[in-house]
Coordinates of C-alpha atoms and ligand atoms in Angstrom, one line a residue:
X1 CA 0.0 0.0 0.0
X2 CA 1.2 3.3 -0.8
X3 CA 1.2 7.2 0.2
X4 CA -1.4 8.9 -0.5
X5 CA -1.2 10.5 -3.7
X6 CA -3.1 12.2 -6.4
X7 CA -4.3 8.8 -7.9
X8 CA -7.1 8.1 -5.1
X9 CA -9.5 11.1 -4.4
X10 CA -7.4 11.8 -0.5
X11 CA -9.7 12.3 2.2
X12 CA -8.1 12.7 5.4
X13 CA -10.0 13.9 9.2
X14 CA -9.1 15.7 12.0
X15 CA -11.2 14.4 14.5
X16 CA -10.4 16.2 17.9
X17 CA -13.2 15.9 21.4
X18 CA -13.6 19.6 22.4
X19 CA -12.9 18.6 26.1
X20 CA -10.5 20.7 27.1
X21 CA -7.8 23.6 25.8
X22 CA -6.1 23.0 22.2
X23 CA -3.1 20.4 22.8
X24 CA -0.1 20.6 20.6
X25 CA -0.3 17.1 19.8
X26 CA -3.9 17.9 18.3
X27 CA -2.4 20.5 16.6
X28 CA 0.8 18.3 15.2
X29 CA -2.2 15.7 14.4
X30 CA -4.0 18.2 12.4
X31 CA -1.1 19.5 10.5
X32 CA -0.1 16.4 9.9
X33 CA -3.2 15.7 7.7
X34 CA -3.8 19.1 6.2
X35 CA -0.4 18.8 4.9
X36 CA -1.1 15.4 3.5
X37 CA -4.7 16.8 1.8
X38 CA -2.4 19.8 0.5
X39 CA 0.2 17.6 -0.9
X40 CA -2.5 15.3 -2.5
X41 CA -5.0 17.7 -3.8
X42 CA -7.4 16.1 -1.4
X43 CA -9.8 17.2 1.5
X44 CA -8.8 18.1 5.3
X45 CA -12.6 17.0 7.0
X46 CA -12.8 18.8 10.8
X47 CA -15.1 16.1 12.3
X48 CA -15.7 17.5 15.9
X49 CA -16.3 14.3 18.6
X50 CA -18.7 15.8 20.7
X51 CA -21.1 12.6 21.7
X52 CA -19.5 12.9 25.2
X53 CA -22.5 15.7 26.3
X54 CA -20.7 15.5 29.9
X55 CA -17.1 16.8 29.1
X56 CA -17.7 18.6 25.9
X57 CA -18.5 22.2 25.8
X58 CA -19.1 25.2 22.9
X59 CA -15.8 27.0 23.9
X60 CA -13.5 23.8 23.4
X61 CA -15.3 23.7 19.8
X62 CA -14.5 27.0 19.3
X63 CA -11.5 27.4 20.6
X64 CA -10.2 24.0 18.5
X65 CA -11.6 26.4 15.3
X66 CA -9.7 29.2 16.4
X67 CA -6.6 27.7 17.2
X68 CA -6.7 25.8 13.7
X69 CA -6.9 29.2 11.9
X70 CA -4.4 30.5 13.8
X71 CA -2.8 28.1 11.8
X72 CA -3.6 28.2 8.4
X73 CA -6.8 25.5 8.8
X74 CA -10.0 27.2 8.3
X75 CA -13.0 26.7 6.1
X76 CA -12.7 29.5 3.5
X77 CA -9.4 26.8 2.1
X78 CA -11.0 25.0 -0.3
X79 CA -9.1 22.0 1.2
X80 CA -11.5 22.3 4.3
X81 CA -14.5 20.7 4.9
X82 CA -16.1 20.7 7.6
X83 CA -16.7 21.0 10.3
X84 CA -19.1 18.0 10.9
X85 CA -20.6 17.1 14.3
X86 CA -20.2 13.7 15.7
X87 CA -23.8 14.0 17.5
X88 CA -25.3 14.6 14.7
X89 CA -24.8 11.7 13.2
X90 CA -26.6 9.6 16.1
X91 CA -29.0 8.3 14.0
X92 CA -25.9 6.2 11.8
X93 CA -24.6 5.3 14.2
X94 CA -27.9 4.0 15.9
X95 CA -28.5 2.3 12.5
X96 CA -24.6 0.4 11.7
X97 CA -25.5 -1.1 15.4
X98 CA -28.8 -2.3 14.0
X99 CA -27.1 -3.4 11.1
X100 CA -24.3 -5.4 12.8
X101 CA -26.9 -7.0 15.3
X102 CA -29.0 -8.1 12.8
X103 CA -26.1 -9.9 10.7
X104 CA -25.2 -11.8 13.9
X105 CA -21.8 -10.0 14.1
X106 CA -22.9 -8.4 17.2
X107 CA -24.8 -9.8 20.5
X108 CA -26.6 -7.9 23.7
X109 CA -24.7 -9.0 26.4
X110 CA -26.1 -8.4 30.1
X111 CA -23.2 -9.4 32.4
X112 CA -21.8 -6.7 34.7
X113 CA -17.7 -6.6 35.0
X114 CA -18.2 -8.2 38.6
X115 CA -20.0 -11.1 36.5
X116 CA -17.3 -11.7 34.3
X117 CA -14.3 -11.4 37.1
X118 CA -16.2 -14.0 38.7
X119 CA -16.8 -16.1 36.1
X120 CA -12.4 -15.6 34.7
X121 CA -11.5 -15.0 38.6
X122 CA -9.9 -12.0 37.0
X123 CA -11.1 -8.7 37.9
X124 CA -8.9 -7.2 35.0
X125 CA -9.9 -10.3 32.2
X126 CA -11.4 -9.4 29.2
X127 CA -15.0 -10.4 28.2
X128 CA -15.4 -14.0 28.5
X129 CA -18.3 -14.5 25.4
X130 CA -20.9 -15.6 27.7
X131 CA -23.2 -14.2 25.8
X132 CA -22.2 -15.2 22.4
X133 CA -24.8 -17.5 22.1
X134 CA -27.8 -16.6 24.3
X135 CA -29.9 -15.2 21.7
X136 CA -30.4 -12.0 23.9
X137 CA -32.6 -9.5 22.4
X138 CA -32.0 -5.7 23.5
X139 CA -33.4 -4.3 26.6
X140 CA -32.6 -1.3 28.6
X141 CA -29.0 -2.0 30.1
X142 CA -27.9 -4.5 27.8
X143 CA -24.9 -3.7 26.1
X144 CA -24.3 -4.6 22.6
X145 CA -21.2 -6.4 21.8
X146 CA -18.9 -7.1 18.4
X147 CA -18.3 -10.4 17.8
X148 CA -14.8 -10.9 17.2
X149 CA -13.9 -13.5 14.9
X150 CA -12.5 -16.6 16.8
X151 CA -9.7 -17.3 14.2
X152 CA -7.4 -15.7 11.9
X153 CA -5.9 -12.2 12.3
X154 CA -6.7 -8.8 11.5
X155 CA -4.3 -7.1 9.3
X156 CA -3.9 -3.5 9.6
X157 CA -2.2 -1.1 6.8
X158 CA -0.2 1.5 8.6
X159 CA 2.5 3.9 6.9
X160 CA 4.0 4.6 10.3
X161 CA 4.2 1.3 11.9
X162 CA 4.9 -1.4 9.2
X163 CA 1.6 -3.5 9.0
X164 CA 1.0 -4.4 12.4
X165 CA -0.9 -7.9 12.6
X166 CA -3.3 -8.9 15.5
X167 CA -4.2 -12.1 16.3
X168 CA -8.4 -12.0 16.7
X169 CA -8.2 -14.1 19.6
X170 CA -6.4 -11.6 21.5
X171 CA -9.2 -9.5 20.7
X172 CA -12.0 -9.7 22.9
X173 CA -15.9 -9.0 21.8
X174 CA -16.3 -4.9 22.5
X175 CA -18.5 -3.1 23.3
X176 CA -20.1 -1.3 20.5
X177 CA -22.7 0.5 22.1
X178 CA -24.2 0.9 26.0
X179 CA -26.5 -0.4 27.9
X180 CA -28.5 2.7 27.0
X181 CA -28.1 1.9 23.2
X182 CA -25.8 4.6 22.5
X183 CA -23.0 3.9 20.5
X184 CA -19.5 4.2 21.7
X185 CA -16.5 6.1 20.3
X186 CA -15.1 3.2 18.3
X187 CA -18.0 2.5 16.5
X188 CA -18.8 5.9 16.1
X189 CA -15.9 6.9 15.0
X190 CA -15.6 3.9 12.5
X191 CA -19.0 4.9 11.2
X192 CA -18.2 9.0 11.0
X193 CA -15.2 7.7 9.1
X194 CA -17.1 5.9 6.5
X195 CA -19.9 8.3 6.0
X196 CA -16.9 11.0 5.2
X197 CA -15.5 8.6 2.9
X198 CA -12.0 8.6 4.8
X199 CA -9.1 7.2 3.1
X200 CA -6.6 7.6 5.7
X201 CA -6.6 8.0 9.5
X202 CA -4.1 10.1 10.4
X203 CA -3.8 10.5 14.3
X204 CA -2.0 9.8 17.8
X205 CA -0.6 6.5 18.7
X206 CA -2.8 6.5 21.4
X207 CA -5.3 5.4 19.0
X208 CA -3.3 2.3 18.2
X209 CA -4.8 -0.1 19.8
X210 CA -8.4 0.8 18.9
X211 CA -7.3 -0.1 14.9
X212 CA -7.9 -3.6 15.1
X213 CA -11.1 -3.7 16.3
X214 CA -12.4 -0.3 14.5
X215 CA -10.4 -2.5 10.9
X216 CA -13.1 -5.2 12.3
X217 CA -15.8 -2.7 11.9
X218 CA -14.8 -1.8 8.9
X219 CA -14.8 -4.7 7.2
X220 CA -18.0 -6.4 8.8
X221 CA -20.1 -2.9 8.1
X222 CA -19.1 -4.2 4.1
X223 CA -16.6 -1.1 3.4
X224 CA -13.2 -1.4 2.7
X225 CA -10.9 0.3 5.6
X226 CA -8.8 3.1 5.2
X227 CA -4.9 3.3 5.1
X228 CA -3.8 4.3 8.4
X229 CA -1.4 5.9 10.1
X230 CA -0.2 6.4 13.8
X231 CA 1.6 9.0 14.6
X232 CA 4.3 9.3 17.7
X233 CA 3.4 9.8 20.9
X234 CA 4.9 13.9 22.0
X235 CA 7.2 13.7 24.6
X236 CA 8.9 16.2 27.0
X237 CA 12.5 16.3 28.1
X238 CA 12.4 13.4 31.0
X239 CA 10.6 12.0 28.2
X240 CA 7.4 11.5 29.3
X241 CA 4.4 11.5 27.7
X242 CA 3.1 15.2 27.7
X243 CA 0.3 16.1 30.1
X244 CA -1.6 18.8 31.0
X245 CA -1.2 18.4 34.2
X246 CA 2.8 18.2 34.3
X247 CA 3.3 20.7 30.7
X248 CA 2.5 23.2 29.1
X249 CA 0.4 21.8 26.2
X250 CA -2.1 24.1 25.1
X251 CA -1.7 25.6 21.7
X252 CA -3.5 28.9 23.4
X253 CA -0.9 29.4 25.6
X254 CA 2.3 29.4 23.0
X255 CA 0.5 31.7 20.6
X256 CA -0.3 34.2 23.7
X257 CA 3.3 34.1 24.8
X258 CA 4.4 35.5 21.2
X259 CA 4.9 32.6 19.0
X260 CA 4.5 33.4 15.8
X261 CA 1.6 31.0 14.0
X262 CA 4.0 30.2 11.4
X263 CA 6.9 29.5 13.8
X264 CA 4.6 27.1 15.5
X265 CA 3.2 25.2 12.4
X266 CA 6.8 24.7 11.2
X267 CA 8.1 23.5 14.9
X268 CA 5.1 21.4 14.7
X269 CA 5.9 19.7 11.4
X270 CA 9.3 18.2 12.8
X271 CA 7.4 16.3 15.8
X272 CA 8.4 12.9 14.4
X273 CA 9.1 14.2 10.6
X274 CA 12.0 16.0 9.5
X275 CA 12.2 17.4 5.7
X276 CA 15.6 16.3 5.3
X277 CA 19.2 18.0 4.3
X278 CA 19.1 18.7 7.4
X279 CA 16.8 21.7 6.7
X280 CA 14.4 22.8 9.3
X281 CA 13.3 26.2 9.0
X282 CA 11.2 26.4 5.5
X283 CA 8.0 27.8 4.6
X284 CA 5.0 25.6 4.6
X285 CA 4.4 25.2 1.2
X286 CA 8.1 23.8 0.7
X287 CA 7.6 21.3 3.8
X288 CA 4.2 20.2 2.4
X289 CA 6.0 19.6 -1.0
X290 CA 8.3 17.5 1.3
X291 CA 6.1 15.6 3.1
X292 CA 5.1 12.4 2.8
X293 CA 3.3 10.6 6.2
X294 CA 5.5 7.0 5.2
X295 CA 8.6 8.9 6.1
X296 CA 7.0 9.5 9.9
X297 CA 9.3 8.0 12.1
X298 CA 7.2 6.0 15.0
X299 CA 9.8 7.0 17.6
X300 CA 8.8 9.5 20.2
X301 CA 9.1 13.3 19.1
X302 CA 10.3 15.4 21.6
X303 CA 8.6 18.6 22.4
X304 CA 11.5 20.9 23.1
X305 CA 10.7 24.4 24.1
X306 CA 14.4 25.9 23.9
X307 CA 14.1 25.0 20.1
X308 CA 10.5 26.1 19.4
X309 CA 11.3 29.4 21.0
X310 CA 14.9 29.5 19.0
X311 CA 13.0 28.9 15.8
X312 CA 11.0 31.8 17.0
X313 CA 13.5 34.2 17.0
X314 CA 14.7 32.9 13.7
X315 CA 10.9 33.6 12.5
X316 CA 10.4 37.0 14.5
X317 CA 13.8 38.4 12.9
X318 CA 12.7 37.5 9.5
X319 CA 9.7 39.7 9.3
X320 CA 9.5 42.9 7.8
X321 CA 9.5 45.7 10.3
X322 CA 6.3 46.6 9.5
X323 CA 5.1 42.8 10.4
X324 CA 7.2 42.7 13.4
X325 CA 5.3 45.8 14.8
X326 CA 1.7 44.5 13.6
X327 CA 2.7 41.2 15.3
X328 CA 3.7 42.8 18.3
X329 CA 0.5 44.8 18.6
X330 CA -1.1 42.5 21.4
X331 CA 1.6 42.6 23.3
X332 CA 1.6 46.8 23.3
X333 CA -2.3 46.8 24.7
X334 CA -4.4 46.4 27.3
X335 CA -4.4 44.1 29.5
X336 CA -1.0 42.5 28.2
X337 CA 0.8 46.1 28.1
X338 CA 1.9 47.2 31.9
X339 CA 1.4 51.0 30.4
X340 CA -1.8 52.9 29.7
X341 CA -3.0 53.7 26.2
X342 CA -2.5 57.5 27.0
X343 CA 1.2 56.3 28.0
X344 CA 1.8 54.1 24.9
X345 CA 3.3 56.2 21.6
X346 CA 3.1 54.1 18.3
X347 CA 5.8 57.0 16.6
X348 CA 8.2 56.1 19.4
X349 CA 7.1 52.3 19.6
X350 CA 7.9 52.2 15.9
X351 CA 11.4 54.4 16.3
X352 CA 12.6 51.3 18.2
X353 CA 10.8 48.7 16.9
X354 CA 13.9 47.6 14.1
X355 CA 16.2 47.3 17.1
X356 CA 14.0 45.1 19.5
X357 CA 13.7 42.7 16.5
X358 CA 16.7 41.1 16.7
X359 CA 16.3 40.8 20.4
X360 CA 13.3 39.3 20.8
X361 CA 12.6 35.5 20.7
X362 CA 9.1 35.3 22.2
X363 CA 6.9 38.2 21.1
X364 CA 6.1 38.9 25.1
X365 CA 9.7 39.9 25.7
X366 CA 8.9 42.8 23.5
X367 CA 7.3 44.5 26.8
X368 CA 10.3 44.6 28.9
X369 CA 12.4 46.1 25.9
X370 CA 10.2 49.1 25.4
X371 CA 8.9 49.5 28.8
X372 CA 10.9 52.7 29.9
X373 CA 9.8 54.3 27.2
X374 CA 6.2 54.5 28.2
X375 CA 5.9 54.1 31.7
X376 CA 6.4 57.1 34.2
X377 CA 9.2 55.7 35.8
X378 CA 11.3 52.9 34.2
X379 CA 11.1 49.8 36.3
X380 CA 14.0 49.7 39.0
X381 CA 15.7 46.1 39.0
X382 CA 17.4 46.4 42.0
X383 CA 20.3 43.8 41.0
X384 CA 20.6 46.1 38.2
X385 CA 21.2 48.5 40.0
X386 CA 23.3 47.4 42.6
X387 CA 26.0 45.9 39.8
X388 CA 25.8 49.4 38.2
X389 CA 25.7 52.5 40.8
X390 CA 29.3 51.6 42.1
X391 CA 31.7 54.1 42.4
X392 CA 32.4 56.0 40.4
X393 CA 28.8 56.3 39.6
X394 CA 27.9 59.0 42.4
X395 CA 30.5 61.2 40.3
X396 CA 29.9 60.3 36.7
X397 CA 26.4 60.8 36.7
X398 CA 26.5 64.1 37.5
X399 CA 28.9 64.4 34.6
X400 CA 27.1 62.7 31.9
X401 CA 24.0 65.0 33.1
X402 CA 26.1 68.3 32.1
X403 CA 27.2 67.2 29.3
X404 CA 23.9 65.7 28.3
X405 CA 22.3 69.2 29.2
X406 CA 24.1 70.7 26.3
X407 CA 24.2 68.5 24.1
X408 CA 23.4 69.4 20.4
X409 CA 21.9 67.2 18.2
X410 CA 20.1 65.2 20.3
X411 CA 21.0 62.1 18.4
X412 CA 22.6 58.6 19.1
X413 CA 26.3 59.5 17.6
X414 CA 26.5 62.5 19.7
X415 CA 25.3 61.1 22.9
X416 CA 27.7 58.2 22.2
X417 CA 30.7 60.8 21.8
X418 CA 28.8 62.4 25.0
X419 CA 29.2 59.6 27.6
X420 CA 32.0 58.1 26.2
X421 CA 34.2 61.5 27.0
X422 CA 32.8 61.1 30.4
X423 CA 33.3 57.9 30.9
X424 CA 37.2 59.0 29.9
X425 CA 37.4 61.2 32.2
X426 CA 36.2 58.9 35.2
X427 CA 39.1 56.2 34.1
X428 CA 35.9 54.1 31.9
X429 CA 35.5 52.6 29.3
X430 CA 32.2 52.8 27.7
X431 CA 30.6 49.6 28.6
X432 CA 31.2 50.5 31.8
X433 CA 30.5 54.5 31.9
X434 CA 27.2 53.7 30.2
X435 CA 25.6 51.3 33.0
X436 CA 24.7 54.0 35.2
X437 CA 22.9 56.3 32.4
X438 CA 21.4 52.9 31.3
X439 CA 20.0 51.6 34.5
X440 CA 19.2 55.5 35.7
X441 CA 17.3 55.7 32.2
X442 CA 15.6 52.2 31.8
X443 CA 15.9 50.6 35.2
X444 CA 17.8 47.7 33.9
X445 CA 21.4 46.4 32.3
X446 CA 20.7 45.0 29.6
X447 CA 18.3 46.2 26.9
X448 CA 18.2 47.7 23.6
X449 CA 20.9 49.7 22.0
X450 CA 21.4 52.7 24.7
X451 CA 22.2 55.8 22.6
X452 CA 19.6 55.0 20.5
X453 CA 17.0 54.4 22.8
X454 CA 18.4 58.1 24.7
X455 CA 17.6 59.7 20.9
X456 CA 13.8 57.9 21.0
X457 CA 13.2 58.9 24.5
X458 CA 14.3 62.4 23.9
X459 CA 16.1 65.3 26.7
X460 CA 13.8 66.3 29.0
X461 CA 12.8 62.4 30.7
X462 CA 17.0 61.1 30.2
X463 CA 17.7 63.7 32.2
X464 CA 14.9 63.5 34.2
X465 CA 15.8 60.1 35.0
X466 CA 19.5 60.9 35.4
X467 CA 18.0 63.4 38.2
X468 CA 16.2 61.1 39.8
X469 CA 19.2 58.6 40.3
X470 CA 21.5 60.8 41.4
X471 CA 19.1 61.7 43.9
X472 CA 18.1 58.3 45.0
X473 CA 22.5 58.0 45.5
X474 CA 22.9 61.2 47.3
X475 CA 20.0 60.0 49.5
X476 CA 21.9 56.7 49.8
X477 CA 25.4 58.0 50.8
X478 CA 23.6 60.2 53.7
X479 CA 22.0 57.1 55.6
X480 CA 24.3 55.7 57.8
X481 CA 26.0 52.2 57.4
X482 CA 24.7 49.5 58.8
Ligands
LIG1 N1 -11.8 12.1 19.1 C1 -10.6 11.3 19.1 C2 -9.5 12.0 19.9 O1 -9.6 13.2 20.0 C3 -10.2 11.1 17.7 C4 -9.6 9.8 17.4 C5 -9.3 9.6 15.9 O2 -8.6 10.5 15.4 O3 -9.7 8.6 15.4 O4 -8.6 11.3 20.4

């Protein structure tokens, strides 16, 4: 069996359960096929699973749409179809059960799990086919079962994990739908799957061992099963399986921290692919040319933050500045901006904004970078200034503020000239003669260029803030030592 290619018609399905935030591992799922209905000229289907009415609700739905724009999925692509609603398809479902029980390949089954661990003296046993042959018909709490065949094995296609066989008498007879005759996932899914006219299932290896018995339902429903492929489990560095409750997994929360959509989609391509020459950073259209789900590796993909928010940078300093400031936009707002809007100056924002480019890896970083430009007073880091307001700073300061006083243009090549003759005269070099103007002027010792940021921020608030710290050191010098 091959790839998909442009030969067959290439239907492929996202099928996420809106029960909780976005994970990445949806998201890597998704891509995953969106890149194989690109590559193929076939369709991306969003089926939403929502038949579980207790741990499904509207904003998971939604926010599973939004994140999938975010990232190039949406239904104005003519690849998209969708989305489609698992409950409303109750009534297929409802009917392949029917269908099943009627053709004797399934059987209502009344035992309880403490029957059957009596029966096995296994609490943990699988079902024991008591009620293979009983003739039951359905009644309220009756639960109807597939009947597995007794011999022979199911053979499952899988581009991932090389044709993995079962034997069917490892399989026991499932459930296929509850005592309350609804249906469960795996038939539900199977049946979803066939009504879209799925050629390959794409999705988690979690999912594995469901194939058998879902390749079962396949082929006793009278359709011929898709190709399909299992994708590695994400892991994080101890190399665990990643969880919500030990990582951070929710798409949401990456893209609010400033990664860039695109950054994300292409970090997300490499979990368990790479597109080879050892090439990493490309655009999506050159890794969907690339990709082909056979070349999946089943190994675990390691989710490594260091590298997505690397890759970040790489994507952050490749945008034009004008895309760099429209990215940055959320970030320079209410709530996410520590300054007001009457604070905030886009001219000034946008003076600077070339400069924090290619310091920023994370789009929320940009905050810190521009802060002292905007708020009243820069924010004091007190380590900063400890390491900075040494001696000679008491003395230079005062310096630098004369000379700053006068100074004429107020640009950055003069107020470099500026400090750097004070800093001469004080026995400094300028790295070190510009850490007090720096942490008086910004609050911290590291940041953007100084003399340009001096120019941005203009006379009258430098020396303002040069004031200010040589008053806070005067003030210091007078209290006694403890
Ligand atoms: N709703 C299932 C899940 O989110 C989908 C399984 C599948 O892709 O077949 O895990």
């Amino acid at each position: 069996m091959t790839s998909p290619s442009s030969s067959t018609q290439v239907r492929v399905r996202f099928a996420p359960s809106p029960t909780g935030m976005f994970h990445v591992g949806g998201a890597r799922s998704a891509l995953f096929n969106w890149a194989v209905a690109k590559r193929s000229g076939g369709t991306f289907v969003l089926r939403v699973e929502d038949t579980d009415a207790a741990r499904n609700k509207p904003e998971w739905t939604q926010g599973i749409l939004d994140a999938l724009a975010a990232l190039g999925m949406h239904a104005e692509d003519p690849t998209f179809e969708g989305p489609y609603f698992q409950s409303q398809n109750a009534g297929l479902h409802a009917e392949a059960a029917g269908r099943l029980f009627e053709a004797g390949r399934a059987y209502y089954c009344d035992c309880t799990r403490e029957d059957v661990a009596a029966r096995t003296g296994n609490p943990h046993s699988g079902y024991d086919g008591f009620c293979r042959d009983r003739g039951l018909d359905y009644a309220p709490g009756r639960a109807l079962r597939f009947r597995t065949p007794d011999e022979g094995e199911t053979h499952v296609v899988d581009l991932v994990r090389g044709n993995p066989v079962f034997p069917n008498d490892a399989i026991e007879d499932f459930v296929i739908a509850r005592g309350d005759g609804s249906p469960v996932f795996l038939l539900a899914n199977v049946v979803d799957d066939m009504d879209e006219r799925i050629t390959h299932v794409i999705r988690g290896e979690e999912h594995l061992p469901n194939t058998p018995k879902q390749q079962l339902l396949w082929e006793a429903l009278g359709a011929t099963p898709p190709v399909w492929a299992h994708l590695p489990v994400i892991v994080n560095e101890k190399r665990q399986k990643l969880s919500k409750r030990r990582d951070k997994v929710a798409l949401e929360d990456y893209l609010a921290d400033g990664i860039l959509p695109e950054a994300m989609v292409n970090y997300l391509m490499l979990l368990g692919w790479a597109p080879g020459n050892d090439e990493e950073i490309l655009p999506f259209d050159e890794l969907v040319r690339r990709f082909d789900v056979a070349d999946v590796n089943s190994a675990s993909a390691f989710f490594d933050v260091k590298k997505l928010t690397a890759f970040n940078g790489e994507y952050v300093r490749a945008l034009s500045v004008e895309d760099f400031v429209a990215a940055c936009d959320p970030w320079l707002h209410t709530p996410r901006a520590p300054w007001t809007e009457e604070q905030f100056d886009a001219e000034a924002f946008a003076a600077v904004a070339p400069l924090a480019q290619t310091r920023v890896a994370l789009l929320s970083e940009i905050t810190t970078n521009v802060d002292f430009l905007f708020l009243d007073e820069p924010v004091r880091d007190e380590q900063s200034w400890a390491k900075a307001m040494k001696p000679p700073a008491a003395e230079l300061l005062p310096d630098a503020r004369a000379a700053l006083a006068a100074l004429e243009p107020w640009e950055a090549e003069p107020l470099k000239d500026a400090v750097t003759a004070v800093g001469e005269k004080h026995g400094l070099k300028l790295g070190k003669a510009q850490a007090p103007v720096r942490v008086a002027v910004t609050g911290r010792t590291v940041g953007l260029p100084l003399f340009e940021s001096l120019q941005v921020l203009g006379r009258e608030r430098t020396l303002a803030r040069i004031d200010a710290a040589i008053a806070r050191l005067a003030d210091a010098a007078a209290e006694p030592a403890e």
